[in-house]
């Protein structure tokens, strides 16, 4: 009873503060469905409001976030539903209607405001639907209905539709100055997210993740505030571990090794632990007419290693994958770019394109 009273008073205080504080629009991310205009049309957007006028400590900035998402997207997953072993053909392909909402508090620390601590809650409702291309034969096999794929049982995936509750904590250190045509400094983060079974339809997990990013501008030539040419060296190291008896697909899509190495599928190589590195050499410019509008060419080399057990099983698995390639995009200031990426698979195979060494995809990014 006392816990409920404290929680109620805390919510009342936050509501009172929010009603009289200033709010501004914030945009987080967008997703496309690969079967709709090649994923170039947003079919899912996460956005909301941020309040940066709250200050829990004098001279230290505090941000309070309220975000929501509505999305329609595709999932393509590579585990046998009964045995849990990795699939190399005929994966689960289905569409998903998603609603999620996030409440978060980001507290900056120190006079430089480079350190910050985040605490947040994310709730979601997911509805699994048969794929819009059910019956179509892809390179990886024929797309089955959900009932057909799970006709032999479902000991691994659990319920694909239901309510999710996740609680997270994170630390960030940001000393990276990125103007998109130039970038210098470094960034580090560590996070813990967990979803207790008591509050979820299909989740019981804890996720630990750390990331370090660094960049250095090697060459830059400017004229009349326009970037004529610049070369940037950038590197990103990501490490994650997921523990639990029921790891949901919403977590797997960012922790599976395949999601961290370009050229591979999002849900491929789903092991408990993974470490991956992305190395970029970026050539930016020129901006011949308008500042902020320029082409970019990126040469990249990625590699990663996964180990432990396959998600939601006791099957041991480990493996190393690597790729190299190039992407060409066109940037519209700092908030949008679009282009194409081609990856050459040095080690490992993308089972969505069996036997292929070259894997390409359209790139699109929007940031406000």
Coordinates of C-alpha atoms in Angstrom, one line a residue:
X1 CA 0.0 0.0 0.0
X2 CA 2.8 2.4 0.9
X3 CA 4.6 1.6 -2.4
X4 CA 1.4 2.4 -4.3
X5 CA 1.0 5.7 -2.5
X6 CA 4.6 6.7 -3.1
X7 CA 4.2 5.9 -6.8
X8 CA 0.9 7.8 -7.1
X9 CA 2.5 10.9 -5.4
X10 CA 5.5 10.7 -7.8
X11 CA 3.2 10.5 -10.8
X12 CA 1.1 13.5 -9.6
X13 CA 4.3 15.5 -9.1
X14 CA 5.6 14.7 -12.5
X15 CA 2.2 15.5 -14.1
X16 CA 2.0 18.8 -12.2
X17 CA 5.5 19.8 -13.4
X18 CA 4.8 18.7 -17.0
X19 CA 1.6 20.8 -17.2
X20 CA 3.5 24.0 -16.4
X21 CA 6.7 23.3 -18.2
X22 CA 7.7 23.9 -21.8
X23 CA 7.6 21.0 -24.2
X24 CA 9.1 20.6 -27.7
X25 CA 8.7 18.1 -30.5
X26 CA 11.3 15.3 -30.7
X27 CA 11.8 12.7 -33.4
X28 CA 13.5 9.4 -32.6
X29 CA 13.5 7.1 -35.6
X30 CA 11.5 5.6 -38.4
X31 CA 11.2 2.2 -40.1
X32 CA 10.1 1.0 -43.5
X33 CA 8.5 -2.2 -44.6
X34 CA 10.9 -3.9 -47.2
X35 CA 7.9 -5.0 -49.3
X36 CA 6.5 -1.5 -49.5
X37 CA 8.4 0.8 -51.9
X38 CA 11.6 -1.1 -51.0
X39 CA 11.4 0.3 -47.4
X40 CA 11.8 3.9 -48.5
X41 CA 8.3 4.9 -47.3
X42 CA 8.0 5.2 -43.5
X43 CA 5.6 2.6 -42.2
X44 CA 6.6 3.2 -38.6
X45 CA 7.6 6.4 -36.7
X46 CA 8.7 7.0 -33.1
X47 CA 8.3 10.6 -32.0
X48 CA 6.9 12.6 -29.1
X49 CA 7.8 15.5 -26.8
X50 CA 10.7 16.4 -24.7
X51 CA 10.8 18.8 -21.7
X52 CA 14.2 20.4 -21.1
X53 CA 13.0 23.1 -18.7
X54 CA 13.0 20.8 -15.6
X55 CA 16.1 20.9 -13.5
X56 CA 16.5 18.4 -10.7
X57 CA 19.9 19.9 -9.8
X58 CA 21.1 23.4 -10.1
X59 CA 23.0 24.2 -13.3
X60 CA 22.5 20.6 -14.5
X61 CA 20.2 20.0 -17.4
X62 CA 17.4 17.5 -17.1
X63 CA 15.3 16.1 -20.0
X64 CA 12.0 14.4 -19.6
X65 CA 10.8 12.3 -22.6
X66 CA 7.4 11.1 -23.7
X67 CA 7.7 9.1 -26.9
X68 CA 5.2 6.9 -28.9
X69 CA 5.5 4.7 -31.9
X70 CA 3.0 3.2 -34.4
X71 CA 4.5 0.9 -36.9
X72 CA 3.9 -1.8 -39.5
X73 CA 7.0 -3.8 -40.3
X74 CA 8.4 -7.2 -41.3
X75 CA 10.3 -9.7 -39.3
X76 CA 12.4 -12.5 -40.8
X77 CA 13.7 -14.9 -38.1
X78 CA 16.0 -17.8 -38.4
X79 CA 15.3 -20.4 -35.6
X80 CA 13.5 -23.7 -35.8
X81 CA 10.3 -23.2 -33.7
X82 CA 10.5 -26.6 -32.0
X83 CA 14.2 -27.5 -31.7
X84 CA 15.6 -23.9 -31.5
X85 CA 18.4 -24.7 -33.9
X86 CA 19.5 -22.2 -36.6
X87 CA 17.7 -22.3 -39.9
X88 CA 19.5 -21.8 -43.2
X89 CA 16.3 -21.8 -45.3
X90 CA 12.6 -21.3 -44.9
X91 CA 12.7 -18.8 -42.0
X92 CA 9.8 -17.3 -40.2
X93 CA 8.5 -14.3 -42.2
X94 CA 5.6 -12.3 -40.8
X95 CA 4.3 -8.8 -40.5
X96 CA 3.9 -7.0 -37.3
X97 CA 1.6 -4.2 -36.1
X98 CA 3.4 -2.4 -33.3
X99 CA 2.4 0.3 -30.8
X100 CA 4.9 1.4 -28.1
X101 CA 5.3 4.2 -25.6
X102 CA 8.3 5.4 -23.7
X103 CA 8.7 7.6 -20.6
X104 CA 12.2 8.5 -19.7
X105 CA 14.3 10.9 -17.7
X106 CA 17.8 11.9 -18.8
X107 CA 19.9 13.7 -16.2
X108 CA 23.1 15.5 -17.3
X109 CA 26.0 15.6 -14.8
X110 CA 28.8 18.1 -14.3
X111 CA 29.5 21.6 -15.7
X112 CA 30.5 20.2 -19.1
X113 CA 27.2 18.3 -19.4
X114 CA 29.1 15.5 -21.2
X115 CA 28.0 12.8 -18.7
X116 CA 24.4 11.7 -18.4
X117 CA 22.3 9.1 -16.7
X118 CA 19.0 7.8 -18.2
X119 CA 16.2 5.9 -16.6
X120 CA 13.1 4.9 -18.6
X121 CA 10.1 2.6 -19.1
X122 CA 9.0 1.3 -22.4
X123 CA 5.7 -0.5 -22.9
X124 CA 4.5 -2.1 -26.1
X125 CA 1.7 -4.0 -27.8
X126 CA 2.6 -6.2 -30.8
X127 CA 0.2 -8.0 -33.1
X128 CA 1.6 -10.7 -35.4
X129 CA 0.0 -11.0 -38.9
X130 CA 0.6 -13.3 -41.8
X131 CA 3.1 -11.8 -44.3
X132 CA 1.7 -9.7 -47.1
X133 CA 3.8 -11.9 -49.5
X134 CA 2.6 -15.2 -48.0
X135 CA 3.1 -18.0 -50.6
X136 CA 5.8 -16.1 -52.5
X137 CA 9.0 -18.0 -53.2
X138 CA 12.1 -16.1 -52.1
X139 CA 15.7 -17.1 -52.4
X140 CA 15.5 -18.3 -48.9
X141 CA 12.4 -20.4 -49.4
X142 CA 8.6 -20.1 -49.7
X143 CA 6.9 -17.7 -47.2
X144 CA 4.6 -19.6 -45.0
X145 CA 1.6 -18.5 -43.0
X146 CA 2.0 -18.3 -39.2
X147 CA -0.1 -21.4 -38.7
X148 CA 1.9 -23.4 -41.2
X149 CA 5.3 -22.4 -39.7
X150 CA 4.2 -23.3 -36.2
X151 CA 2.2 -26.4 -37.2
X152 CA 4.7 -28.7 -35.5
X153 CA 4.7 -26.7 -32.3
X154 CA 6.3 -23.6 -30.8
X155 CA 8.8 -24.2 -28.0
X156 CA 11.1 -21.2 -28.8
X157 CA 9.3 -18.1 -29.9
X158 CA 6.5 -18.0 -27.4
X159 CA 3.6 -15.7 -28.1
X160 CA 4.2 -13.3 -31.0
X161 CA 1.3 -11.0 -30.0
X162 CA 0.9 -9.4 -26.7
X163 CA 2.0 -6.7 -24.2
X164 CA 5.6 -5.9 -23.3
X165 CA 7.1 -4.0 -20.4
X166 CA 10.7 -3.0 -20.3
X167 CA 12.7 -0.9 -17.7
X168 CA 16.1 0.5 -18.6
X169 CA 19.0 2.4 -17.1
X170 CA 21.9 3.9 -19.1
X171 CA 25.1 5.9 -18.8
X172 CA 26.4 8.1 -21.6
X173 CA 29.6 10.1 -22.1
X174 CA 29.6 12.3 -25.2
X175 CA 32.7 14.1 -26.3
X176 CA 32.0 13.5 -30.0
X177 CA 31.5 16.6 -32.1
X178 CA 29.8 15.5 -35.3
X179 CA 28.8 18.0 -38.0
X180 CA 28.3 15.2 -40.4
X181 CA 30.9 16.4 -42.9
X182 CA 33.5 16.4 -40.0
X183 CA 33.6 14.4 -36.8
X184 CA 36.1 14.4 -33.9
X185 CA 36.1 13.0 -30.4
X186 CA 34.7 9.9 -28.8
X187 CA 31.5 8.6 -27.2
X188 CA 30.8 5.8 -24.7
X189 CA 27.7 4.2 -23.3
X190 CA 26.6 1.4 -21.0
X191 CA 23.0 0.2 -20.6
X192 CA 20.9 -2.3 -18.7
X193 CA 17.4 -3.1 -19.9
X194 CA 15.2 -5.9 -18.4
X195 CA 11.7 -7.3 -18.9
X196 CA 10.4 -9.2 -15.9
X197 CA 8.0 -12.1 -16.7
X198 CA 5.5 -10.8 -14.2
X199 CA 4.9 -7.7 -16.4
X200 CA 5.1 -9.3 -19.8
X201 CA 3.1 -11.6 -22.1
X202 CA 6.3 -13.1 -23.5
X203 CA 9.5 -11.9 -21.9
X204 CA 11.9 -12.6 -19.1
X205 CA 15.3 -11.2 -19.8
X206 CA 18.1 -8.8 -18.9
X207 CA 20.2 -7.1 -21.5
X208 CA 23.7 -5.6 -20.9
X209 CA 25.3 -3.6 -23.6
X210 CA 28.3 -1.3 -24.0
X211 CA 29.4 0.8 -26.9
X212 CA 32.4 3.0 -27.8
X213 CA 32.5 5.3 -30.8
X214 CA 35.4 7.5 -32.0
X215 CA 36.1 9.7 -35.0
X216 CA 38.8 11.8 -36.4
X217 CA 38.7 14.2 -39.4
X218 CA 41.8 13.6 -41.4
X219 CA 41.4 16.3 -44.1
X220 CA 38.9 19.1 -44.5
X221 CA 38.7 21.8 -47.2
X222 CA 36.2 24.6 -46.9
X223 CA 35.3 27.7 -48.9
X224 CA 32.6 30.3 -48.0
X225 CA 31.3 28.1 -45.2
X226 CA 30.9 25.1 -47.6
X227 CA 32.6 21.8 -47.3
X228 CA 34.5 21.2 -50.5
X229 CA 36.1 17.9 -49.3
X230 CA 36.7 16.0 -46.1
X231 CA 37.8 12.6 -45.0
X232 CA 36.7 11.2 -41.7
X233 CA 38.0 8.1 -40.0
X234 CA 35.3 6.5 -37.7
X235 CA 35.1 3.4 -35.5
X236 CA 32.3 1.8 -33.5
X237 CA 32.7 -1.1 -31.0
X238 CA 29.6 -2.8 -29.6
X239 CA 29.4 -5.5 -27.0
X240 CA 26.2 -7.1 -25.6
X241 CA 25.0 -10.0 -23.5
X242 CA 21.4 -11.1 -23.0
X243 CA 20.3 -13.4 -20.2
X244 CA 16.9 -15.0 -19.5
X245 CA 14.5 -17.8 -20.3
X246 CA 12.4 -15.8 -22.7
X247 CA 14.2 -13.2 -24.9
X248 CA 11.7 -11.4 -27.1
X249 CA 12.3 -10.7 -30.8
X250 CA 12.2 -6.9 -30.0
X251 CA 15.4 -7.4 -28.1
X252 CA 17.0 -9.9 -30.5
X253 CA 16.7 -7.5 -33.4
X254 CA 19.4 -5.2 -31.9
X255 CA 21.5 -7.8 -30.1
X256 CA 21.9 -10.6 -32.7
X257 CA 25.3 -10.6 -34.2
X258 CA 23.8 -10.3 -37.7
X259 CA 22.3 -6.9 -36.8
X260 CA 25.8 -5.5 -36.0
X261 CA 27.8 -6.6 -39.1
X262 CA 26.8 -5.0 -42.4
X263 CA 25.7 -7.4 -45.1
X264 CA 24.0 -9.9 -42.8
X265 CA 20.4 -10.3 -41.7
X266 CA 19.0 -8.7 -38.5
X267 CA 18.0 -11.9 -36.7
X268 CA 20.9 -14.0 -37.9
X269 CA 23.5 -15.5 -35.5
X270 CA 21.4 -15.1 -32.4
X271 CA 23.8 -16.0 -29.5
X272 CA 23.7 -14.9 -25.9
X273 CA 26.9 -12.8 -26.3
X274 CA 28.3 -10.9 -29.2
X275 CA 31.0 -8.3 -29.9
X276 CA 31.3 -6.4 -33.2
X277 CA 33.4 -3.6 -34.7
X278 CA 32.5 -1.3 -37.6
X279 CA 35.3 0.7 -39.2
X280 CA 34.5 3.5 -41.7
X281 CA 36.6 5.7 -44.0
X282 CA 34.2 8.5 -45.1
X283 CA 34.7 10.8 -48.1
X284 CA 32.4 13.8 -47.9
X285 CA 31.6 16.5 -50.4
X286 CA 31.7 18.6 -52.3
X287 CA 28.9 21.1 -51.5
X288 CA 29.0 22.9 -54.8
X289 CA 25.8 25.0 -54.6
X290 CA 24.1 24.9 -51.2
X291 CA 25.7 24.2 -47.8
X292 CA 24.6 20.9 -46.3
X293 CA 23.8 19.1 -49.6
X294 CA 26.6 16.8 -50.6
X295 CA 27.4 13.2 -51.7
X296 CA 29.2 10.8 -49.3
X297 CA 31.2 7.7 -50.1
X298 CA 32.0 5.2 -47.2
X299 CA 34.5 2.4 -47.3
X300 CA 33.8 0.0 -44.5
X301 CA 35.2 -3.1 -42.8
X302 CA 33.1 -5.0 -40.2
X303 CA 33.7 -8.1 -38.1
X304 CA 32.1 -9.7 -35.1
X305 CA 32.1 -12.8 -32.9
X306 CA 29.2 -14.4 -31.2
X307 CA 29.2 -17.2 -28.6
X308 CA 27.1 -18.8 -25.8
X309 CA 23.8 -20.5 -26.5
X310 CA 21.2 -19.8 -29.2
X311 CA 18.4 -17.5 -27.8
X312 CA 15.8 -19.3 -25.7
X313 CA 17.6 -22.7 -26.0
X314 CA 20.5 -24.7 -24.4
X315 CA 22.2 -25.2 -27.8
X316 CA 25.8 -24.0 -27.7
X317 CA 26.8 -21.9 -30.7
X318 CA 29.8 -19.7 -31.7
X319 CA 31.0 -18.1 -34.8
X320 CA 32.9 -15.3 -36.5
X321 CA 31.6 -13.2 -39.4
X322 CA 33.1 -10.3 -41.4
X323 CA 32.4 -8.1 -44.3
X324 CA 33.8 -5.2 -46.3
X325 CA 32.2 -2.9 -48.8
X326 CA 31.1 0.5 -49.9
X327 CA 28.1 2.8 -49.6
X328 CA 27.2 5.8 -51.6
X329 CA 24.6 8.3 -50.2
X330 CA 23.5 11.8 -50.7
X331 CA 23.1 14.0 -47.7
X332 CA 20.5 16.7 -47.1
X333 CA 22.1 18.8 -44.4
X334 CA 22.4 16.7 -41.1
X335 CA 18.9 15.2 -41.0
X336 CA 18.5 13.1 -44.1
X337 CA 20.5 10.9 -46.4
X338 CA 19.6 8.2 -49.0
X339 CA 21.7 5.8 -51.0
X340 CA 22.9 2.3 -51.6
X341 CA 25.2 -0.1 -49.7
X342 CA 27.1 -3.1 -51.2
X343 CA 28.8 -5.5 -48.8
X344 CA 31.2 -8.3 -49.7
X345 CA 30.9 -11.2 -47.2
X346 CA 34.4 -12.2 -46.2
X347 CA 33.4 -14.8 -43.6
X348 CA 29.9 -16.2 -43.1
X349 CA 26.8 -16.3 -45.2
X350 CA 23.6 -14.3 -45.3
X351 CA 21.0 -17.1 -45.6
X352 CA 18.5 -14.6 -47.1
X353 CA 20.7 -14.6 -50.2
X354 CA 22.1 -18.2 -50.1
X355 CA 25.5 -18.6 -51.8
X356 CA 25.9 -14.9 -52.5
X357 CA 29.1 -13.1 -51.6
X358 CA 27.8 -9.6 -52.6
X359 CA 24.8 -8.3 -50.7
X360 CA 23.2 -4.9 -51.4
X361 CA 20.5 -2.8 -49.8
X362 CA 19.0 0.6 -50.0
X363 CA 19.9 3.0 -47.3
X364 CA 17.6 5.7 -45.9
X365 CA 18.0 7.8 -42.8
X366 CA 15.9 10.7 -41.3
X367 CA 17.0 12.6 -38.2
X368 CA 15.3 15.7 -36.8

